[in-house]
Amino acid sequence: PEPRITHSKHNTSPCLMTMDVPATVRVTPATQERIAVREALQALPVDAAAPLAATLPSHPVGSRCEVAPGGRRGVIRYVGCPGGLPRPLVAVELDMSQGDDVQQGGCWMDGVEYFAPSHPGAPVVWKAPADVVTGDFPEIDPFADLGDSD
């Protein structure tokens, strides 16, 4: 038997018709709006992403920090709402690549580069502000405990 296409009240929007969403897929108006915002942001040139940057007095860009979990240390490179997220995220360039949530470079999932890391392969994590503590967190020297004979 042939598949039956059903129409619902959710997928009759002209917005959905331009997005090539099949009639069998139900998309709420809130999701339609999120998709439209995301697509508009992706269409912007890289420099246009700057207005998405936010300012959090507790998380100034360029400050040293420690990231949960694991006490990873690094430098805050970006604070803002990448991809049109409703809440800000903090991008931290780590001193050492640690953890399974590490990615490389200044791009977020949407493919837009929100900041320029110190080098192209720099380890970066994107975290909620609550997971990032700023303060006097110098780089950890992995050889600090070794003596001259080691």
XYZ file of N, CA, C and O in Angstrom:
600
model
N 0.836 -1.202 0.000
C 0.000 0.000 0.000
C 0.872 1.255 0.000
O 1.959 1.271 0.560
N 0.363 2.311 -0.637
C 1.074 3.585 -0.689
C 0.998 4.296 0.646
O -0.018 4.215 1.344
N 2.061 5.019 1.019
C 1.988 5.785 2.263
C 0.981 6.915 2.139
O 0.825 7.508 1.079
N 0.287 7.143 3.215
C -0.731 8.180 3.230
C -0.148 9.454 3.800
O 0.479 9.437 4.844
N -0.330 10.556 3.115
C 0.158 11.845 3.608
C -0.968 12.503 4.377
O -2.071 12.674 3.866
N -0.679 12.839 5.598
C -1.685 13.508 6.420
C -1.262 14.951 6.638
O -0.085 15.255 6.769
N -2.220 15.815 6.643
C -1.948 17.237 6.871
C -2.433 17.603 8.258
O -3.470 17.151 8.706
N -1.635 18.421 8.940
C -2.053 18.879 10.259
C -2.079 20.384 10.277
O -1.573 21.046 9.379
N -2.645 20.932 11.328
C -2.716 22.391 11.447
C -1.331 22.996 11.646
O -1.125 24.165 11.436
N -0.331 22.181 12.042
C 1.004 22.703 12.322
C 1.853 22.919 11.085
O 2.768 23.698 11.098
N 1.584 22.217 9.993
C 2.487 22.316 8.857
C 1.869 22.999 7.645
O 2.206 22.702 6.525
N 0.983 23.936 7.854
C 0.391 24.678 6.745
C 0.989 26.068 6.620
O 0.561 26.857 5.805
N 1.981 26.379 7.408
C 2.615 27.689 7.379
C 3.403 27.885 6.091
O 4.049 26.966 5.613
N 3.390 29.122 5.536
C 4.216 29.377 4.356
C 5.705 29.220 4.677
O 6.501 28.889 3.822
N 6.073 29.430 5.939
C 7.464 29.254 6.362
C 7.886 27.808 6.142
O 8.965 27.534 5.655
N 7.027 26.872 6.493
C 7.352 25.462 6.323
C 7.408 25.076 4.857
O 8.201 24.237 4.459
N 6.561 25.700 4.066
C 6.565 25.357 2.650
C 7.889 25.737 2.009
O 8.365 25.063 1.127
N 8.529 26.816 2.477
C 9.812 27.227 1.918
C 10.952 26.396 2.497
O 12.036 26.385 1.953
N 10.726 25.704 3.607
C 11.773 24.908 4.230
C 11.743 23.456 3.775
O 12.475 22.637 4.303
N 10.900 23.096 2.833
C 10.818 21.739 2.307
C 10.573 20.701 3.392
O 11.217 19.654 3.429
N 9.652 20.996 4.285
C 9.284 20.045 5.326
C 8.124 19.215 4.794
O 7.124 19.761 4.335
N 8.250 17.903 4.836
C 7.156 17.056 4.338
C 5.865 17.302 5.123
O 5.901 17.653 6.302
N 4.760 17.094 4.464
C 3.460 17.314 5.095
C 3.219 16.360 6.262
O 2.391 16.619 7.120
N 3.955 15.263 6.310
C 3.774 14.291 7.391
C 4.525 14.679 8.662
O 4.392 14.027 9.685
N 5.329 15.738 8.588
C 6.104 16.173 9.747
C 5.358 17.293 10.447
O 4.950 18.269 9.826
N 5.185 17.142 11.727
C 4.511 18.180 12.511
C 5.566 19.089 13.147
O 6.476 18.615 13.816
N 5.433 20.374 12.899
C 6.356 21.360 13.450
C 5.534 22.449 14.112
O 4.681 23.069 13.478
N 5.793 22.683 15.393
C 5.036 23.702 16.119
C 5.493 25.089 15.693
O 6.608 25.263 15.187
N 4.674 26.101 15.915
C 5.080 27.472 15.581
C 6.364 27.898 16.317
O 7.191 28.604 15.750
N 6.540 27.456 17.555
C 7.761 27.810 18.301
C 8.996 27.217 17.626
O 10.035 27.872 17.500
N 8.887 25.975 17.158
C 10.002 25.348 16.459
C 10.246 26.037 15.119
O 11.392 26.242 14.722
N 9.188 26.418 14.423
C 9.328 27.149 13.167
C 10.119 28.434 13.388
O 11.004 28.776 12.599
N 9.808 29.118 14.472
C 10.504 30.368 14.775
C 11.988 30.118 15.060
O 12.859 30.832 14.575
N 12.283 29.075 15.843
C 13.682 28.747 16.135
C 14.456 28.392 14.867
O 15.597 28.782 14.682
N 13.816 27.643 13.991
C 14.463 27.264 12.732
C 14.731 28.508 11.895
O 15.819 28.670 11.324
N 13.755 29.402 11.810
C 13.919 30.621 11.022
C 15.039 31.495 11.579
O 15.860 32.033 10.824
N 15.127 31.617 12.908
C 16.192 32.406 13.533
C 17.541 31.773 13.250
O 18.505 32.458 12.876
N 17.635 30.465 13.411
C 18.901 29.769 13.160
C 19.351 29.939 11.712
O 20.508 30.230 11.437
N 18.423 29.787 10.777
C 18.787 29.915 9.374
C 19.189 31.341 9.029
O 20.103 31.563 8.237
N 18.530 32.323 9.640
C 18.908 33.719 9.405
C 20.304 33.991 9.949
O 21.106 34.684 9.318
N 20.623 33.428 11.105
C 21.957 33.614 11.686
C 23.028 32.937 10.837
O 24.122 33.464 10.672
N 22.720 31.777 10.306
C 23.691 31.072 9.478
C 23.944 31.803 8.166
O 25.007 31.676 7.578
N 22.974 32.581 7.721
C 23.131 33.317 6.471
C 23.948 34.599 6.659
O 24.399 35.190 5.687
N 24.153 35.031 7.903
C 24.906 36.253 8.162
C 26.390 36.046 7.899
O 26.916 34.957 8.114
N 27.077 37.110 7.483
C 28.535 36.998 7.386
C 29.142 36.846 8.774
O 28.522 37.193 9.773
N 30.362 36.359 8.844
C 31.002 36.065 10.123
C 31.047 37.295 11.016
O 30.785 37.221 12.207
N 31.368 38.475 10.470
C 31.467 39.683 11.280
C 30.126 40.098 11.875
O 30.081 40.800 12.871
N 29.019 39.665 11.294
C 27.704 40.035 11.804
C 27.355 39.271 13.069
O 26.384 39.588 13.739
N 28.134 38.266 13.430
C 27.875 37.499 14.650
C 28.251 38.278 15.895
O 27.849 37.929 16.992
N 29.007 39.363 15.754
C 29.457 40.145 16.907
C 28.314 40.644 17.785
O 28.437 40.631 19.003
N 27.166 41.089 17.215
C 26.088 41.543 18.094
C 25.547 40.445 19.004
O 24.873 40.736 19.978
N 25.828 39.180 18.697
C 25.356 38.091 19.530
C 26.215 37.929 20.782
O 25.880 37.173 21.674
N 27.340 38.636 20.809
C 28.204 38.574 21.980
C 27.495 39.254 23.145
O 26.791 40.236 22.980
N 27.676 38.712 24.302
C 27.057 39.264 25.502
C 28.157 39.691 26.465
O 29.316 39.350 26.293
N 27.771 40.425 27.462
C 28.718 40.824 28.488
C 28.219 40.303 29.822
O 27.103 40.600 30.228
N 29.041 39.508 30.459
C 28.755 39.048 31.813
C 29.875 39.584 32.695
O 31.029 39.195 32.516
N 29.568 40.468 33.641
C 30.619 41.027 34.485
C 31.434 39.954 35.206
O 32.618 40.145 35.467
N 30.821 38.827 35.493
C 31.521 37.754 36.197
C 32.406 36.920 35.276
O 33.205 36.124 35.748
N 32.283 37.110 33.954
C 33.034 36.312 32.987
C 33.613 37.213 31.888
O 33.211 37.116 30.725
N 34.583 38.066 32.208
C 35.152 38.936 31.168
C 36.016 38.154 30.183
O 36.762 37.247 30.573
N 35.887 38.510 28.912
C 36.683 37.863 27.873
C 38.159 38.157 28.135
O 38.540 39.278 28.450
N 38.985 37.129 28.042
C 40.413 37.259 28.265
C 40.858 36.871 29.657
O 42.055 36.788 29.930
N 39.909 36.610 30.548
C 40.288 36.254 31.922
C 40.568 34.760 32.050
O 40.032 33.937 31.314
N 41.435 34.420 32.986
C 41.761 33.025 33.286
C 40.583 32.411 34.034
O 39.847 33.090 34.750
N 40.403 31.106 33.856
C 39.262 30.448 34.484
C 39.540 28.972 34.696
O 40.521 28.416 34.209
N 38.610 28.359 35.423
C 38.614 26.914 35.629
C 37.242 26.409 35.214
O 36.223 27.003 35.550
N 37.237 25.304 34.465
C 36.006 24.785 33.871
C 35.638 23.454 34.507
O 36.485 22.581 34.675
N 34.367 23.304 34.846
C 33.848 22.042 35.369
C 33.357 21.205 34.190
O 32.913 21.756 33.187
N 33.417 19.920 34.291
C 34.013 19.128 35.354
C 35.517 18.960 35.140
O 36.015 19.138 34.033
N 36.195 18.637 36.195
C 37.598 18.260 36.094
C 38.624 19.325 36.400
O 39.804 19.046 36.341
N 38.213 20.524 36.728
C 39.192 21.549 37.060
C 40.091 21.926 35.898
O 41.247 22.281 36.077
N 39.566 21.864 34.680
C 40.352 22.233 33.502
C 40.541 23.752 33.486
O 39.644 24.497 33.839
N 41.708 24.200 33.071
C 42.010 25.628 33.091
C 42.173 26.170 31.681
O 42.560 25.451 30.766
N 41.877 27.469 31.555
C 42.011 28.097 30.251
C 41.698 29.573 30.311
O 41.707 30.199 31.382
N 41.393 30.136 29.133
C 41.113 31.562 28.967
C 39.751 31.714 28.308
O 39.452 31.026 27.320
N 38.929 32.622 28.826
C 37.621 32.894 28.225
C 37.850 33.651 26.926
O 38.496 34.690 26.903
N 37.315 33.118 25.826
C 37.482 33.726 24.507
C 36.204 34.361 23.977
O 36.251 35.237 23.120
N 35.044 33.896 24.447
C 33.771 34.422 23.927
C 32.686 34.198 24.968
O 32.651 33.160 25.621
N 31.806 35.193 25.103
C 30.609 35.061 25.930
C 29.454 35.577 25.087
O 29.494 36.706 24.585
N 28.441 34.754 24.897
C 27.315 35.191 24.086
C 26.346 34.056 23.821
O 26.391 33.017 24.469
N 25.473 34.306 22.855
C 24.410 33.368 22.517
C 24.618 32.833 21.105
O 23.987 33.298 20.153
N 25.516 31.874 20.946
C 25.764 31.356 19.597
C 24.548 30.638 19.033
O 23.815 29.981 19.758
N 24.351 30.797 17.749
C 23.243 30.107 17.095
C 21.879 30.572 17.540
O 20.895 29.893 17.317
N 21.785 31.738 18.191
C 20.504 32.256 18.650
C 19.968 31.595 19.899
O 18.779 31.653 20.180
N 20.834 30.957 20.661
C 20.396 30.344 21.920
C 19.806 31.400 22.844
O 20.258 32.540 22.850
N 18.831 31.043 23.647
C 18.225 32.032 24.544
C 19.097 32.380 25.758
O 18.883 33.409 26.388
N 20.059 31.531 26.085
C 20.934 31.789 27.239
C 22.384 31.831 26.764
O 22.760 31.098 25.857
N 23.198 32.664 27.419
C 24.586 32.758 26.958
C 25.414 31.529 27.304
O 25.140 30.817 28.264
N 26.429 31.315 26.485
C 27.436 30.290 26.731
C 28.795 30.974 26.824
O 28.985 32.067 26.305
N 29.718 30.309 27.496
C 31.076 30.806 27.630
C 31.990 29.854 26.867
O 31.985 28.652 27.122
N 32.753 30.410 25.915
C 33.727 29.606 25.173
C 35.077 29.779 25.852
O 35.545 30.894 26.036
N 35.672 28.661 26.243
C 36.951 28.680 26.941
C 37.976 27.927 26.102
O 37.754 26.783 25.710
N 39.098 28.606 25.829
C 40.220 27.946 25.177
C 41.060 27.315 26.281
O 41.606 28.010 27.139
N 41.110 26.003 26.287
C 41.793 25.272 27.353
C 43.310 25.268 27.168
O 43.816 25.322 26.049
N 44.009 25.175 28.293
C 45.465 25.048 28.252
C 45.866 23.691 27.680
O 46.828 23.582 26.921
N 45.134 22.645 28.075
C 45.389 21.285 27.589
C 44.055 20.664 27.182
O 43.039 20.915 27.812
N 44.088 19.850 26.152
C 42.879 19.184 25.702
C 42.534 18.059 26.677
O 43.237 17.055 26.750
N 41.472 18.270 27.450
C 41.026 17.274 28.432
C 39.514 17.159 28.371
O 38.817 18.164 28.395
N 39.002 15.946 28.322
C 37.562 15.715 28.355
C 36.998 15.380 26.995
O 37.586 15.683 25.959
N 35.821 14.771 27.013
C 35.190 14.356 25.758
C 34.320 15.455 25.145
O 33.742 15.268 24.093
N 34.220 16.626 25.801
C 33.426 17.725 25.269
C 34.282 18.782 24.572
O 33.809 19.856 24.239
N 35.549 18.451 24.326
C 36.478 19.406 23.715
C 36.342 19.377 22.198
O 36.208 18.322 21.591
N 36.361 20.551 21.614
C 36.402 20.666 20.158
C 37.571 21.579 19.798
O 38.251 22.086 20.689
N 37.805 21.790 18.527
C 38.921 22.624 18.103
C 38.413 23.851 17.376
O 37.479 23.774 16.591
N 39.045 25.001 17.652
C 38.727 26.232 16.940
C 37.597 27.022 17.562
O 37.019 26.644 18.576
N 37.290 28.169 16.934
C 36.312 29.109 17.465
C 34.920 28.978 16.909
O 34.092 29.875 17.086
N 34.628 27.877 16.224
C 33.289 27.664 15.658
C 32.416 26.888 16.634
O 32.879 26.013 17.341
N 31.147 27.221 16.611
C 30.161 26.478 17.382
C 29.468 25.513 16.438
O 29.823 25.401 15.267
N 28.456 24.796 16.894
C 27.765 23.798 16.070
C 27.163 24.369 14.797
O 26.963 23.641 13.831
N 26.847 25.669 14.792
C 26.215 26.260 13.619
C 27.212 26.582 12.510
O 26.836 27.063 11.443
N 28.502 26.341 12.759
C 29.513 26.576 11.738
C 30.034 28.002 11.666
O 30.910 28.309 10.872
N 29.492 28.892 12.487
C 29.938 30.282 12.508
C 31.119 30.402 13.461
O 31.092 29.864 14.569
N 32.158 31.123 13.036
C 33.305 31.333 13.910
C 33.034 32.564 14.768
O 32.916 33.673 14.265
N 32.926 32.365 16.079
C 32.582 33.442 17.004
C 33.800 34.122 17.607
O 33.690 35.195 18.168
N 34.962 33.502 17.500
C 36.193 34.107 17.990
C 37.365 33.419 17.302
O 37.227 32.333 16.751
N 38.505 34.094 17.348
C 39.717 33.521 16.760
C 40.572 32.953 17.889
O 41.037 33.695 18.754
N 40.768 31.644 17.914
C 41.603 31.053 18.959
C 43.073 31.405 18.754
O 43.457 31.915 17.701
N 43.901 31.133 19.750
C 45.322 31.468 19.668
C 46.035 30.696 18.560
O 47.000 31.184 18.001
N 45.565 29.492 18.247
C 46.070 28.721 17.114
C 44.937 27.839 16.591
O 43.992 27.542 17.319
N 44.990 27.450 15.317
C 43.856 26.740 14.695
C 43.398 25.476 15.414
O 42.218 25.177 15.431
N 44.279 24.731 16.015
C 43.890 23.491 16.683
C 43.657 23.635 18.168
O 43.650 22.646 18.902
N 43.444 24.853 18.632
C 43.280 25.104 20.067
C 42.082 24.335 20.624
O 41.010 24.330 20.024
N 42.244 23.683 21.793
C 41.120 22.976 22.408
C 40.148 23.980 23.042
O 40.551 24.867 23.783
N 38.863 23.825 22.725
C 37.834 24.762 23.182
C 36.643 23.990 23.732
O 36.281 22.942 23.202
N 36.054 24.515 24.798
C 34.778 23.988 25.303
C 33.782 25.142 25.398
O 34.162 26.284 25.639
N 32.524 24.829 25.175
C 31.426 25.788 25.307
C 30.619 25.358 26.522
O 30.086 24.249 26.548
N 30.533 26.233 27.513
C 29.891 25.865 28.776
C 28.925 26.944 29.242
O 29.046 28.118 28.884
N 27.993 26.539 30.097
C 27.116 27.498 30.775
C 27.965 28.306 31.757
O 28.949 27.788 32.300
N 27.617 29.564 31.991
C 28.408 30.383 32.914
C 28.589 29.746 34.293
O 29.628 29.932 34.925
N 27.627 28.973 34.753
C 27.731 28.328 36.072
C 28.861 27.297 36.124
O 29.362 26.986 37.204
N 29.289 26.778 34.969
C 30.354 25.779 34.916
C 31.744 26.391 34.768
O 32.734 25.664 34.664
N 31.819 27.716 34.717
C 33.093 28.404 34.514
C 33.330 29.375 35.665
O 32.517 30.259 35.910
N 34.438 29.188 36.365
C 34.798 30.054 37.493
C 36.022 30.861 37.091
O 37.051 30.300 36.719
N 35.901 32.193 37.156
C 37.050 33.036 36.817
C 37.857 33.327 38.073
O 37.347 33.279 39.187
N 39.136 33.624 37.880
C 39.998 33.929 39.021
C 41.450 33.757 38.666
O 41.835 33.733 37.498
N 42.261 33.616 39.697
C 43.709 33.453 39.518
C 44.015 31.969 39.321
O 44.317 31.249 40.271
N 43.910 31.526 38.081
C 44.160 30.130 37.734
C 45.293 30.076 36.720
O 45.055 30.033 35.510
N 46.546 30.088 37.189
C 47.669 30.040 36.244
C 47.712 28.691 35.533
O 47.115 27.714 35.977
N 48.431 28.680 34.416
C 48.598 27.419 33.695
C 49.275 26.407 34.603
O 50.179 26.745 35.360
N 48.828 25.170 34.529
C 49.421 24.104 35.338
C 50.682 23.615 34.636
O 50.664 23.288 33.442
N 51.771 23.582 35.381
C 53.039 23.092 34.840
C 53.094 21.589 35.100
O 53.207 21.150 36.241
N 53.039 20.751 34.051
C 53.036 19.306 34.266
C 54.355 18.784 34.830
O 54.413 17.671 35.335
N 55.408 19.594 34.784
C 56.719 19.158 35.266
C 57.096 19.799 36.597
O 58.235 19.680 37.040
N 56.169 20.478 37.248
C 56.464 21.200 38.474
C 56.923 20.270 39.602
O 57.750 20.656 40.420
N 56.401 19.064 39.660
C 56.735 18.128 40.752
C 58.007 17.318 40.482
O 58.446 16.571 41.344
N 58.577 17.466 39.310
C 59.775 16.703 38.975
C 61.030 17.432 39.461
O 61.131 18.652 39.390
N 61.988 16.680 39.931
C 63.259 17.248 40.348
C 64.222 17.316 39.176
O 63.920 16.919 38.047
N 65.424 17.811 39.449
C 66.436 17.938 38.400
C 66.891 16.580 37.875
O 67.302 16.438 36.737
N 66.837 15.564 38.743
C 67.313 14.242 38.336
C 66.275 13.483 37.501
O 66.593 12.464 36.906
N 65.022 13.945 37.508
C 63.973 13.245 36.768
C 64.035 13.655 35.349
O 63.704 13.675 34.420
